[in-house]
mmCIF file with all atom_site columns, C-alpha atoms in Angstrom:
data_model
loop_
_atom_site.group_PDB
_atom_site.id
_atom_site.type_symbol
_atom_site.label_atom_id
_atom_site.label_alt_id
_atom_site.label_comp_id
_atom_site.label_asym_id
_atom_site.label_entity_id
_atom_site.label_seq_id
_atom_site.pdbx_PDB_ins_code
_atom_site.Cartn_x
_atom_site.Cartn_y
_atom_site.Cartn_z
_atom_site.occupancy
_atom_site.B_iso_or_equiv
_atom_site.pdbx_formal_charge
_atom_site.auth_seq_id
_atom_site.auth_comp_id
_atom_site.auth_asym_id
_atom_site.auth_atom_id
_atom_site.pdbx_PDB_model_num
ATOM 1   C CA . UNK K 1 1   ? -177.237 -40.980  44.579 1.00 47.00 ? 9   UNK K CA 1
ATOM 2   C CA . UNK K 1 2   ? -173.671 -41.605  43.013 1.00 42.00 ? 10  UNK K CA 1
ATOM 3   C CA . UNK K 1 3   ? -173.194 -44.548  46.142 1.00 41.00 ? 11  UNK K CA 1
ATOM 4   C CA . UNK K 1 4   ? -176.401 -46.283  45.115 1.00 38.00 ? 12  UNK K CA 1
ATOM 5   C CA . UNK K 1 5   ? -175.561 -46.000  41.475 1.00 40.00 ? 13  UNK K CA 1
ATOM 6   C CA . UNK K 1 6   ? -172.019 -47.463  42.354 1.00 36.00 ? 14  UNK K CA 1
ATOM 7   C CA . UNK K 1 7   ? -173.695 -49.972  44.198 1.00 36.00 ? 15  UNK K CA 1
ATOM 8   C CA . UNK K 1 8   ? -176.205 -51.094  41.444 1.00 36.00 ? 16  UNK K CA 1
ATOM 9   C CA . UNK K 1 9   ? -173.391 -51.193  39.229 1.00 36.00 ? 17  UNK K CA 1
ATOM 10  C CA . UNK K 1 10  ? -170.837 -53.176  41.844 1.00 43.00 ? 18  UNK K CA 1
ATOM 11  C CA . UNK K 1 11  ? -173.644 -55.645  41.865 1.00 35.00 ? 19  UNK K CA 1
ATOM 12  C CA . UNK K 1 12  ? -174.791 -56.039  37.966 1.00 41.00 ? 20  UNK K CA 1
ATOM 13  C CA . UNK K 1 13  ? -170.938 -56.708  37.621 1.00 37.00 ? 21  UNK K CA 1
ATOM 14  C CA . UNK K 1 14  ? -171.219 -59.795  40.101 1.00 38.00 ? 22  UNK K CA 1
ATOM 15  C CA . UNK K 1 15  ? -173.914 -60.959  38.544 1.00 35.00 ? 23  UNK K CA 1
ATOM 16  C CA . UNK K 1 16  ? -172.801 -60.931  35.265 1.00 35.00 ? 24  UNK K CA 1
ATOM 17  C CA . UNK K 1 17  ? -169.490 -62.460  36.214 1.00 40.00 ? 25  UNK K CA 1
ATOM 18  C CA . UNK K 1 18  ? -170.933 -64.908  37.944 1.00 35.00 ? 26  UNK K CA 1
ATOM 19  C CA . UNK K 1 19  ? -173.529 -65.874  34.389 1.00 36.00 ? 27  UNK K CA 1
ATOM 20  C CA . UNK K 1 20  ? -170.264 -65.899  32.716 1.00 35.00 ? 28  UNK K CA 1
ATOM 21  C CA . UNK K 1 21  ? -168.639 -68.771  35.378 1.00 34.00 ? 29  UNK K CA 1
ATOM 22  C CA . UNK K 1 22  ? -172.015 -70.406  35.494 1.00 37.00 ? 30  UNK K CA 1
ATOM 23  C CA . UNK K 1 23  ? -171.968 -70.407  31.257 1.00 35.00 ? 31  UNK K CA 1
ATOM 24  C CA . UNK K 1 24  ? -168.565 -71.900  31.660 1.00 37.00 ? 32  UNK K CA 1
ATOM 25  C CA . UNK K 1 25  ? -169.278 -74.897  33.223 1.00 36.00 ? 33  UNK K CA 1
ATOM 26  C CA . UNK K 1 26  ? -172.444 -75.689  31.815 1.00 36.00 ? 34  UNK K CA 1
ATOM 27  C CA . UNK K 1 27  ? -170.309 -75.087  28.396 1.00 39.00 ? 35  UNK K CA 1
ATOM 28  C CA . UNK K 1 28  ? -167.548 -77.840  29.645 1.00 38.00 ? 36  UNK K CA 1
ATOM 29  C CA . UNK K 1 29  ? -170.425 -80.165  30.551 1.00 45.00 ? 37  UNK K CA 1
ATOM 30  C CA . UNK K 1 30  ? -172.062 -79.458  27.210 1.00 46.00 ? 38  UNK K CA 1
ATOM 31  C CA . UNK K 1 31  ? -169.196 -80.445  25.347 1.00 46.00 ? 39  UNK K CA 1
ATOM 32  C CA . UNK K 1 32  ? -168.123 -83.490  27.358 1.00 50.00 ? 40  UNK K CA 1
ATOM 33  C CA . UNK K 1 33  ? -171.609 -84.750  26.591 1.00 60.00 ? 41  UNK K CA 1
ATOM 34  C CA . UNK K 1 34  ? -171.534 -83.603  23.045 1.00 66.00 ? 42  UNK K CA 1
ATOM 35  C CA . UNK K 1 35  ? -168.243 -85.713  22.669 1.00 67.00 ? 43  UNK K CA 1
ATOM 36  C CA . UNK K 1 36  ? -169.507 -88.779  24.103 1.00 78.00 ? 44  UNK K CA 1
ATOM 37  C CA . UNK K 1 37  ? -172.449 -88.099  21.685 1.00 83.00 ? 45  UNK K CA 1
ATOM 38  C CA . UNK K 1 38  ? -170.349 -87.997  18.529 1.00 87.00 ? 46  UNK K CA 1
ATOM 39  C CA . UNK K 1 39  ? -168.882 -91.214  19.641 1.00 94.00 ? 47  UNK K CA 1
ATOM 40  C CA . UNK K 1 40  ? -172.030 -93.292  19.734 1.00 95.00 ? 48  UNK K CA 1
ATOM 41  C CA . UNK K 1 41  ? -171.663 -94.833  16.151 1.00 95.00 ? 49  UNK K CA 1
ATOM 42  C CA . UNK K 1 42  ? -168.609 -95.793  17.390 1.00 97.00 ? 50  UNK K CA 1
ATOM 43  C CA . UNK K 1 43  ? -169.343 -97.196  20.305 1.00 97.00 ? 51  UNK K CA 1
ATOM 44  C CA . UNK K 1 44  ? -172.287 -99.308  18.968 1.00 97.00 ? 52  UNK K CA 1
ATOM 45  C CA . UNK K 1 45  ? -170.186 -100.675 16.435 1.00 97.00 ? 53  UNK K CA 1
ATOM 46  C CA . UNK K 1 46  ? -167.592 -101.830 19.010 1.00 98.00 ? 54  UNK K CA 1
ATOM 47  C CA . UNK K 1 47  ? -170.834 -103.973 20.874 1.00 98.00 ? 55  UNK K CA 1
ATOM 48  C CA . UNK K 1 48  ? -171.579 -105.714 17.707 1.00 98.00 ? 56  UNK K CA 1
ATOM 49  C CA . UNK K 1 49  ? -168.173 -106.794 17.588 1.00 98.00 ? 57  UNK K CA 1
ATOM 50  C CA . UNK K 1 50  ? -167.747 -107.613 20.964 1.00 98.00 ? 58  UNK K CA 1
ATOM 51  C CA . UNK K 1 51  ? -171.036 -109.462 20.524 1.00 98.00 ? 59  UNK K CA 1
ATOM 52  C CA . UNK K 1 52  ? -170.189 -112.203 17.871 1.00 97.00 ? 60  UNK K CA 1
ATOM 53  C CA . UNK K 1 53  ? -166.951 -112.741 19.808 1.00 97.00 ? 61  UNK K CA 1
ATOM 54  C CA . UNK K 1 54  ? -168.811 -113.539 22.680 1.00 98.00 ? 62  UNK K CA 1
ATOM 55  C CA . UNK K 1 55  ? -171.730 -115.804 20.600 1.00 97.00 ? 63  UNK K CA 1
ATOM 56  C CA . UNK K 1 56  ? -168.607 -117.877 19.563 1.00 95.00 ? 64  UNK K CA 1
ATOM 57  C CA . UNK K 1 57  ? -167.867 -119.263 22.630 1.00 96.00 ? 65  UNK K CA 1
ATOM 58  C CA . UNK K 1 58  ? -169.205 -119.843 25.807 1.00 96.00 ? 66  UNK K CA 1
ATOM 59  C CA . UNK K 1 59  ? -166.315 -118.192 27.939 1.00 96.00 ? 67  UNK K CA 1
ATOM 60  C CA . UNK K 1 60  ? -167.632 -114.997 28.137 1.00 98.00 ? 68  UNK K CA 1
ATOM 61  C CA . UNK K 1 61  ? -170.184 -113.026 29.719 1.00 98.00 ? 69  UNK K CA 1
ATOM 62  C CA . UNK K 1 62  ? -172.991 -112.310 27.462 1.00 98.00 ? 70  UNK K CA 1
ATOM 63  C CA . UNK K 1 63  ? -174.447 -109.415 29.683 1.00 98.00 ? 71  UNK K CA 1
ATOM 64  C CA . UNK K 1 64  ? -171.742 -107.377 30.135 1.00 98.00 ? 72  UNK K CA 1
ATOM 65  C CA . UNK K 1 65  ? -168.384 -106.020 28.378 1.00 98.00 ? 73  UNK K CA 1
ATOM 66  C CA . UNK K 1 66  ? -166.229 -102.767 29.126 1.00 98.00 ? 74  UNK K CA 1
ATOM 67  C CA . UNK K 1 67  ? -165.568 -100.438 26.290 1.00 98.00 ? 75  UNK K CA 1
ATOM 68  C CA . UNK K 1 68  ? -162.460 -97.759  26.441 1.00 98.00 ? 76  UNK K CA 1
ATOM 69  C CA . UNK K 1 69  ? -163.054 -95.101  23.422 1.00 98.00 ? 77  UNK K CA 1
ATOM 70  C CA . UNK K 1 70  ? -159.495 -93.849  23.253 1.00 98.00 ? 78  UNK K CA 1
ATOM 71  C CA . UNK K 1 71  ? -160.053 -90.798  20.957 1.00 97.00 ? 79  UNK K CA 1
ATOM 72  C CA . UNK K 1 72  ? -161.829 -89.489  23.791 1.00 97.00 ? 80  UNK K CA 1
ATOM 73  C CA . UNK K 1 73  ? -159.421 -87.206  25.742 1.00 96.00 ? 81  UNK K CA 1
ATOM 74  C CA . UNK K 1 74  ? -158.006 -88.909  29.143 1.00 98.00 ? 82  UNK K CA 1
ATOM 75  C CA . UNK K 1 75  ? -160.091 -85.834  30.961 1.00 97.00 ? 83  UNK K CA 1
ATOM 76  C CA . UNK K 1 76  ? -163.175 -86.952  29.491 1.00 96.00 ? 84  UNK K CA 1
ATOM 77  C CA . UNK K 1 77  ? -164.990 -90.473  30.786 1.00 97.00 ? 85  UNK K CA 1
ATOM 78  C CA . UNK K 1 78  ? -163.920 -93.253  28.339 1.00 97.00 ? 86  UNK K CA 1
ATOM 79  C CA . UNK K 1 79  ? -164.073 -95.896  30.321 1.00 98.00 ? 87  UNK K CA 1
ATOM 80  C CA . UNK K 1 80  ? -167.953 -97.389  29.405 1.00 98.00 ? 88  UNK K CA 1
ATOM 81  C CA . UNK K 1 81  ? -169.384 -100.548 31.437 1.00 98.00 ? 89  UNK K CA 1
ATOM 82  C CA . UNK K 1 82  ? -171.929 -101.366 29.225 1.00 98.00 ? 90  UNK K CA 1
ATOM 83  C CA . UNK K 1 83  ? -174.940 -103.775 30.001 1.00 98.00 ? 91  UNK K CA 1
ATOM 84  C CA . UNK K 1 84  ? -175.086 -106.342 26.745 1.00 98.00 ? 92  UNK K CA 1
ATOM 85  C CA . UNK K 1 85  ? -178.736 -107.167 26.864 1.00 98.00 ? 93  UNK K CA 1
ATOM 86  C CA . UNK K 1 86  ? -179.992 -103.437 27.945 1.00 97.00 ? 94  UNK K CA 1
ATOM 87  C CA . UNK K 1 87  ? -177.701 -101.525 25.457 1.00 96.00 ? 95  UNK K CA 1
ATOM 88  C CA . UNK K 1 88  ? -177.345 -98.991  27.361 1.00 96.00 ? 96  UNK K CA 1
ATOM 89  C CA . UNK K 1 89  ? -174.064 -97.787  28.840 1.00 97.00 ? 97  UNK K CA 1
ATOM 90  C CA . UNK K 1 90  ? -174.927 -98.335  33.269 1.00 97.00 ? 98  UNK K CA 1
ATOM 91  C CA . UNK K 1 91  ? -171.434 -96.585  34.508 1.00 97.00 ? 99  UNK K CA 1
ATOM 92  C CA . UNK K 1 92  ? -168.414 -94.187  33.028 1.00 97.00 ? 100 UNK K CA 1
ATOM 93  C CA . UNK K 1 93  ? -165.577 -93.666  34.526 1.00 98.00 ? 101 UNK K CA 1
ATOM 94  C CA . UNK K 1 94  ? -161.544 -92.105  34.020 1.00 98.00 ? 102 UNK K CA 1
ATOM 95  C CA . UNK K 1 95  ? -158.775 -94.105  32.582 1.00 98.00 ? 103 UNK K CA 1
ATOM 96  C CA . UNK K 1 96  ? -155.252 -93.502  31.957 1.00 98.00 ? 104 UNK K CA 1
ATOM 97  C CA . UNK K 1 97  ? -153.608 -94.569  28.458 1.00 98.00 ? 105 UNK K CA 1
ATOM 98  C CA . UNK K 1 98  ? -150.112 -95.251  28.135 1.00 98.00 ? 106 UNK K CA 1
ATOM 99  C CA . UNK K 1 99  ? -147.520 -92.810  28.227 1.00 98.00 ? 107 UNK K CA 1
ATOM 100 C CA . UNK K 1 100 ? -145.443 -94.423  25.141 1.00 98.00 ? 108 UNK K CA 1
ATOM 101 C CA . UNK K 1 101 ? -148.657 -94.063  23.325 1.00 98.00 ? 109 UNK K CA 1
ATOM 102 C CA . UNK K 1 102 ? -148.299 -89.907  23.722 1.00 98.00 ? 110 UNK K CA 1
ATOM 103 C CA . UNK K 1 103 ? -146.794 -88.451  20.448 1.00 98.00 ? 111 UNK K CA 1
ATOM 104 C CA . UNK K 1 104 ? -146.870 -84.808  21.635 1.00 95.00 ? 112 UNK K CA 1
ATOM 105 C CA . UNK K 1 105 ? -149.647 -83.678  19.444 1.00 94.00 ? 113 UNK K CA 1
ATOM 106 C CA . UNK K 1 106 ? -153.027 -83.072  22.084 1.00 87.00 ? 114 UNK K CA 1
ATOM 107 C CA . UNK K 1 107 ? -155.365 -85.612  21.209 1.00 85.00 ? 115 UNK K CA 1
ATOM 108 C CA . UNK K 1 108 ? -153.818 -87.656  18.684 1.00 97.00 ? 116 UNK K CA 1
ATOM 109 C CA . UNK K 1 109 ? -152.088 -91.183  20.049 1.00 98.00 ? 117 UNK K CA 1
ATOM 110 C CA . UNK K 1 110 ? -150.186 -93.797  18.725 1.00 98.00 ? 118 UNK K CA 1
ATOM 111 C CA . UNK K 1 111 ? -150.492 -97.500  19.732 1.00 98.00 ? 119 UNK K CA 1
ATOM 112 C CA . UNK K 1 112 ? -148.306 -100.559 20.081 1.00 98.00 ? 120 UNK K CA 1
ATOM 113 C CA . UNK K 1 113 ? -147.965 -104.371 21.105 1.00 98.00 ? 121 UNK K CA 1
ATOM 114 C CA . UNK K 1 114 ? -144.841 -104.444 21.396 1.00 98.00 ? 122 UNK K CA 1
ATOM 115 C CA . UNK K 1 115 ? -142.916 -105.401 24.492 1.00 97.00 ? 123 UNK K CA 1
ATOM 116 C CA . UNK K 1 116 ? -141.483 -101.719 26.733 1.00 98.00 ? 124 UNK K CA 1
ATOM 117 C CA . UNK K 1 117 ? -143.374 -99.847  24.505 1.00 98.00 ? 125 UNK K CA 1
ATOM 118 C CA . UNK K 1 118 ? -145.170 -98.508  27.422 1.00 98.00 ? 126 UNK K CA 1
ATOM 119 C CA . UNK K 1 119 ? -148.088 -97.942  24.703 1.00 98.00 ? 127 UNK K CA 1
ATOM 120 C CA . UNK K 1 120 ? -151.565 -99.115  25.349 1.00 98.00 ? 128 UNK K CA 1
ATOM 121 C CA . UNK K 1 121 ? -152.773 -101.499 22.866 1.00 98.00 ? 129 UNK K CA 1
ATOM 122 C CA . UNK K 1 122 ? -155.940 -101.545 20.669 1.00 99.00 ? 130 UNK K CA 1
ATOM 123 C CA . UNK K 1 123 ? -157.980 -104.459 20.562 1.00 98.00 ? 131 UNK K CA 1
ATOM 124 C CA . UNK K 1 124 ? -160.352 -106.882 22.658 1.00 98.00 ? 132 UNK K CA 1
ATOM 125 C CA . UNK K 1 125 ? -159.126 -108.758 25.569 1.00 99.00 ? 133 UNK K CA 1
ATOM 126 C CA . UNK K 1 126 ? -160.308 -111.180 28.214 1.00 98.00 ? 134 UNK K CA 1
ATOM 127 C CA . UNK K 1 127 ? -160.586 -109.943 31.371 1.00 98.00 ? 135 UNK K CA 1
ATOM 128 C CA . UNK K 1 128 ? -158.539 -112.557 34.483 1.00 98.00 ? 136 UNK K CA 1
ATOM 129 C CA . UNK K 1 129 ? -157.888 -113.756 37.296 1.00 98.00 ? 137 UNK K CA 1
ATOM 130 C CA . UNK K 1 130 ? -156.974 -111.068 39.377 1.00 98.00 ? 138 UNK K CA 1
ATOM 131 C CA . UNK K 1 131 ? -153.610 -110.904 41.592 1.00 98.00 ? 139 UNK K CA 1
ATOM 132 C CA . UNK K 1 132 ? -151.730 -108.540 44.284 1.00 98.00 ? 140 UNK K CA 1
ATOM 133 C CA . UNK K 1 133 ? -148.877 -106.287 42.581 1.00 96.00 ? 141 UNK K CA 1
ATOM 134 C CA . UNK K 1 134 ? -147.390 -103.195 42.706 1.00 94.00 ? 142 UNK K CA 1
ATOM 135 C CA . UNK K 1 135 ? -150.776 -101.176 42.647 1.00 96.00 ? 143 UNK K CA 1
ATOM 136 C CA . UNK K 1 136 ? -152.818 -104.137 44.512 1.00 97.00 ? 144 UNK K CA 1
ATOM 137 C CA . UNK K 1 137 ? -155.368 -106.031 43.338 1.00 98.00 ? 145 UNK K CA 1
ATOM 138 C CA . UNK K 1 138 ? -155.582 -106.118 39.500 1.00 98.00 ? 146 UNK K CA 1
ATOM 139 C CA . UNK K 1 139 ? -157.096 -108.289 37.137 1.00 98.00 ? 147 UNK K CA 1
ATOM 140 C CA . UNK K 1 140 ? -154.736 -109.717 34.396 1.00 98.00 ? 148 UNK K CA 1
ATOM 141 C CA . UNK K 1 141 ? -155.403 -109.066 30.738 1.00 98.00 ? 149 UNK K CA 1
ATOM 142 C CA . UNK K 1 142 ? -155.300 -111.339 27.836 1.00 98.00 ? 150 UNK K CA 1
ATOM 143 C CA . UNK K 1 143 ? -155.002 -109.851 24.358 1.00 98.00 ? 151 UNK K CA 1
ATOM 144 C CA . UNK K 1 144 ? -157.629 -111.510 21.493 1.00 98.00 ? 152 UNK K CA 1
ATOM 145 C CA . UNK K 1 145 ? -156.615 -109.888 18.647 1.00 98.00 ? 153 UNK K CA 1
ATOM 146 C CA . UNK K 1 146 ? -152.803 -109.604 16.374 1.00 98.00 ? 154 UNK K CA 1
ATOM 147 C CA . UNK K 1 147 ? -152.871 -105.683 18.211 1.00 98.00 ? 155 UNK K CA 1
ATOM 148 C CA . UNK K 1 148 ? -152.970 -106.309 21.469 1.00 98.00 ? 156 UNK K CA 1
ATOM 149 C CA . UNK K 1 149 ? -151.931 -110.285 21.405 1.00 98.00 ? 157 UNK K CA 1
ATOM 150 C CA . UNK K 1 150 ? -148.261 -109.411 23.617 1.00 98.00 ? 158 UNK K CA 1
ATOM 151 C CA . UNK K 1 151 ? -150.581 -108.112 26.672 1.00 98.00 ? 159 UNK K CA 1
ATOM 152 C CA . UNK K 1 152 ? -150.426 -111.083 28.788 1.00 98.00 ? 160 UNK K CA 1
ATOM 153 C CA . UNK K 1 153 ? -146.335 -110.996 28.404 1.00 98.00 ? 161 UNK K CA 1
ATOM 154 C CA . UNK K 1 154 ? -146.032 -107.357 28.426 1.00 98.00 ? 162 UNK K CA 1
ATOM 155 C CA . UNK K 1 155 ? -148.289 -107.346 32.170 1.00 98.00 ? 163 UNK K CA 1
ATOM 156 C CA . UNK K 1 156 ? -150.506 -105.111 30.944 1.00 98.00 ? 164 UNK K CA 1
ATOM 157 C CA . UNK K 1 157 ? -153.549 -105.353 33.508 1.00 98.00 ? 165 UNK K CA 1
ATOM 158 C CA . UNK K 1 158 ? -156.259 -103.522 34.416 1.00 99.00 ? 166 UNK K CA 1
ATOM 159 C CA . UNK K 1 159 ? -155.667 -102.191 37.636 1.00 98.00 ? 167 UNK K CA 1
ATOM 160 C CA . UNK K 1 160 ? -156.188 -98.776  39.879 1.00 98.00 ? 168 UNK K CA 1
ATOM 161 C CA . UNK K 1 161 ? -154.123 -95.830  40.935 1.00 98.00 ? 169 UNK K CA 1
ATOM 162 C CA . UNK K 1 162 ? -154.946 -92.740  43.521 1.00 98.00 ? 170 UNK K CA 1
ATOM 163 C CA . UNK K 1 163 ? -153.135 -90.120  40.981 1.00 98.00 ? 171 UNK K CA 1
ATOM 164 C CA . UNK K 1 164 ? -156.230 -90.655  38.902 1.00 98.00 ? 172 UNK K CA 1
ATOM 165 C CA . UNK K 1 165 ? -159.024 -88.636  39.337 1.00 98.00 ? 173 UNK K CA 1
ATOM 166 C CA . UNK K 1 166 ? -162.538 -89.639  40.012 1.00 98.00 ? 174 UNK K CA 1
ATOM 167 C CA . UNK K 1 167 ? -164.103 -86.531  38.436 1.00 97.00 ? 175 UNK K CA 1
ATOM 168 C CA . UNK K 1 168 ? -163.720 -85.271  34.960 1.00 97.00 ? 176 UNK K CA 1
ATOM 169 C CA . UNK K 1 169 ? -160.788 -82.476  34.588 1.00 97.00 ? 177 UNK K CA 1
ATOM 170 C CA . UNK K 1 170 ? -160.098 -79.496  32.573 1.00 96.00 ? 178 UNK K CA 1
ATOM 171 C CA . UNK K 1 171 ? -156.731 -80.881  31.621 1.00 96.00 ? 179 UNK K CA 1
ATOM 172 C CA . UNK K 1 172 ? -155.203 -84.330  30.757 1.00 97.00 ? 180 UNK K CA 1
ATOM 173 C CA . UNK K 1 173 ? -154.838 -87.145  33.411 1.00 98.00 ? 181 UNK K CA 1
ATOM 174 C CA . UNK K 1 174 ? -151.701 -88.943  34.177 1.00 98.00 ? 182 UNK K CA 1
ATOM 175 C CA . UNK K 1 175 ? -150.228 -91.880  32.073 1.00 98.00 ? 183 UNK K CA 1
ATOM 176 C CA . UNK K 1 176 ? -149.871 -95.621  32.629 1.00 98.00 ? 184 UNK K CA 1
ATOM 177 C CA . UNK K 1 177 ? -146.985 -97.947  31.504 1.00 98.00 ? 185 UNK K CA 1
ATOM 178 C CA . UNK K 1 178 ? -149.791 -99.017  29.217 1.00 98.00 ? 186 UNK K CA 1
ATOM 179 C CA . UNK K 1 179 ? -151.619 -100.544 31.410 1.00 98.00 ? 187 UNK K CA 1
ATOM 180 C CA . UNK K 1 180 ? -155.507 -99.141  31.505 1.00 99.00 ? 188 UNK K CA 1
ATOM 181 C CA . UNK K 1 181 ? -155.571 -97.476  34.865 1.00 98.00 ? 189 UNK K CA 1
ATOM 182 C CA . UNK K 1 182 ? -158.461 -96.280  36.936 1.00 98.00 ? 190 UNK K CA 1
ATOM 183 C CA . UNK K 1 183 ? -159.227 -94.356  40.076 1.00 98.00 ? 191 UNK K CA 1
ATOM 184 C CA . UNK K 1 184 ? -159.804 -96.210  43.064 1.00 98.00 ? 192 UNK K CA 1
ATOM 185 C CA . UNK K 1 185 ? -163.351 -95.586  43.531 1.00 98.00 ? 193 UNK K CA 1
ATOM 186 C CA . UNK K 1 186 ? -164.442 -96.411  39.966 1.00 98.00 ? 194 UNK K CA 1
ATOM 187 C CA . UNK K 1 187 ? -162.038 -99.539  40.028 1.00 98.00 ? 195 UNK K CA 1
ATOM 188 C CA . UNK K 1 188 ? -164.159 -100.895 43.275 1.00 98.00 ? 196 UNK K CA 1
ATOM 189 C CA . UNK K 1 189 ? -167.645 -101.058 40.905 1.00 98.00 ? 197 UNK K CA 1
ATOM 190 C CA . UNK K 1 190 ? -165.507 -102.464 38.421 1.00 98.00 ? 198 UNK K CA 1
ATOM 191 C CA . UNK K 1 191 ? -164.062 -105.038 41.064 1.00 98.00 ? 199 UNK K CA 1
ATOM 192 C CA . UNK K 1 192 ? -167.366 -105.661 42.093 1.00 98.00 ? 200 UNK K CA 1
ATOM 193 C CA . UNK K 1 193 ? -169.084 -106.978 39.111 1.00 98.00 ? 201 UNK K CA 1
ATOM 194 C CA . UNK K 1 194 ? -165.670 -109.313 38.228 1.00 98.00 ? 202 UNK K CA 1
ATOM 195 C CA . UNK K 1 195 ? -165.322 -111.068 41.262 1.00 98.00 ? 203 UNK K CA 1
ATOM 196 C CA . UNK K 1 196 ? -169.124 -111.868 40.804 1.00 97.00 ? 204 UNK K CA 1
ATOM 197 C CA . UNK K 1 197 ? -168.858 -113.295 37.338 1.00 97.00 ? 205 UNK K CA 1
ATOM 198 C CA . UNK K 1 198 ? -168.208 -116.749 37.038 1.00 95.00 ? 206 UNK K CA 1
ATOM 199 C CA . UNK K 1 199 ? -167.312 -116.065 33.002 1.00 98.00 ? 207 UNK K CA 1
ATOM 200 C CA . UNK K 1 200 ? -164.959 -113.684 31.978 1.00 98.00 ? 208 UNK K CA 1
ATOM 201 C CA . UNK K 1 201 ? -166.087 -110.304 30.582 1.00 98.00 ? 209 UNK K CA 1
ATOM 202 C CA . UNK K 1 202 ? -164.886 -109.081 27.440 1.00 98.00 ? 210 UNK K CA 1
ATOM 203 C CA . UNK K 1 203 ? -163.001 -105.482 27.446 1.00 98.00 ? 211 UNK K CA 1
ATOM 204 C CA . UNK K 1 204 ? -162.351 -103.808 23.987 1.00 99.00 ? 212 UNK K CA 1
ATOM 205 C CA . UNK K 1 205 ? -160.114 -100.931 23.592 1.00 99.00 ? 213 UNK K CA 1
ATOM 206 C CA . UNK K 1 206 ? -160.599 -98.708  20.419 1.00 98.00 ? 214 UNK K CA 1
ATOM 207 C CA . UNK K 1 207 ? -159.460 -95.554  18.425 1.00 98.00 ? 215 UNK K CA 1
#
């Protein structure tokens, strides 16, 4: 009697340790959503903007821009590729911010155009004509706005890097020279729809 009561109770422990792990992750899944949630507003304010950039020229793509929410942690997908005429976001992915843009408070960033700041930099850019570096192919960047207008001499590009992870993490991702940096399989869906446009898309990076 005392084995099968030892046994009932052996197993009533598993189960309830495994509700608790289970209740973790849907928790961490929860809150990732629930974060990308609050952000919304933010988000769709960003596409307006992006929008009347693009209506004043004909450079641009009109269908499609990439949006990086930078208040999001780097754990967290920030990285949006958003379809223009849908408005819906289509793919998410990791990206790495600068590691002069890290002012040892978690979650709070500082930003900067100037030249080895190693800081990302807030603002819209045009996305370029891509080139082989250091890291491979990458796409060259070209700041629009007074924040981010040193890009193009500072070589910040968009470009990808195997220490970042394709999955979301439970701690903070590794840092860029400033550069907005992306793991390798999210960077070839990325790759894909650039080498296809014949206008260049618009990416805007905001706090």
């Amino acid at each position: 009697m005392k084995k099968l009561m030892v046994l009932v109770l052996g197993l009533g422990m598993c189960y309830l340790g495994y509700r608790m792990y289970a209740s973790d992750k849907v928790g961490l899944k929860d809150s990732i959503s629930l974060v990308e949630e609050t952000r919304m507003d933010v988000l769709d304010a960003k596409v307006m903007e992006v929008e009347q950039v693009i209506a004043s020229t004909a450079k641009y793509r009109s269908d499609l821009g990439f949006f990086i929410d930078m208040r999001i942690p780097s754990m967290q997908n920030r990285f949006f590729i958003y379809d223009l005429k849908q408005h819906k976001i289509i793919d998410r992915g990791l990206v790495a911010h600068g590691v002069g843009s890290e002012t040892g408070i978690g979650g709070k960033l500082q930003f900067s155009n100037i030249e080895n700041s190693l800081s990302s930099s807030l603002g819209n850019y045009a996305v370029g004509i891509s080139y082989y570096g250091q890291f491979g192919k990458a796409y060259k960047l070209h700041g629009l706005d007074a924040t981010n207008s040193n890009a193009f001499a500072r070589h910040i590009v968009l470009h990808k890097y195997a220490a970042v992870p394709y999955e979301e993490q439970s701690s903070y991702i590794c840092n860029s020279y400033g550069c907005p940096m992306v793991n390798e399989r999210f960077y070839s869906r990325i790759e894909q729809l650039l080498d296809a446009s014949e206008k260049h898309v618009i990416m805007c990076i905001y706090y």
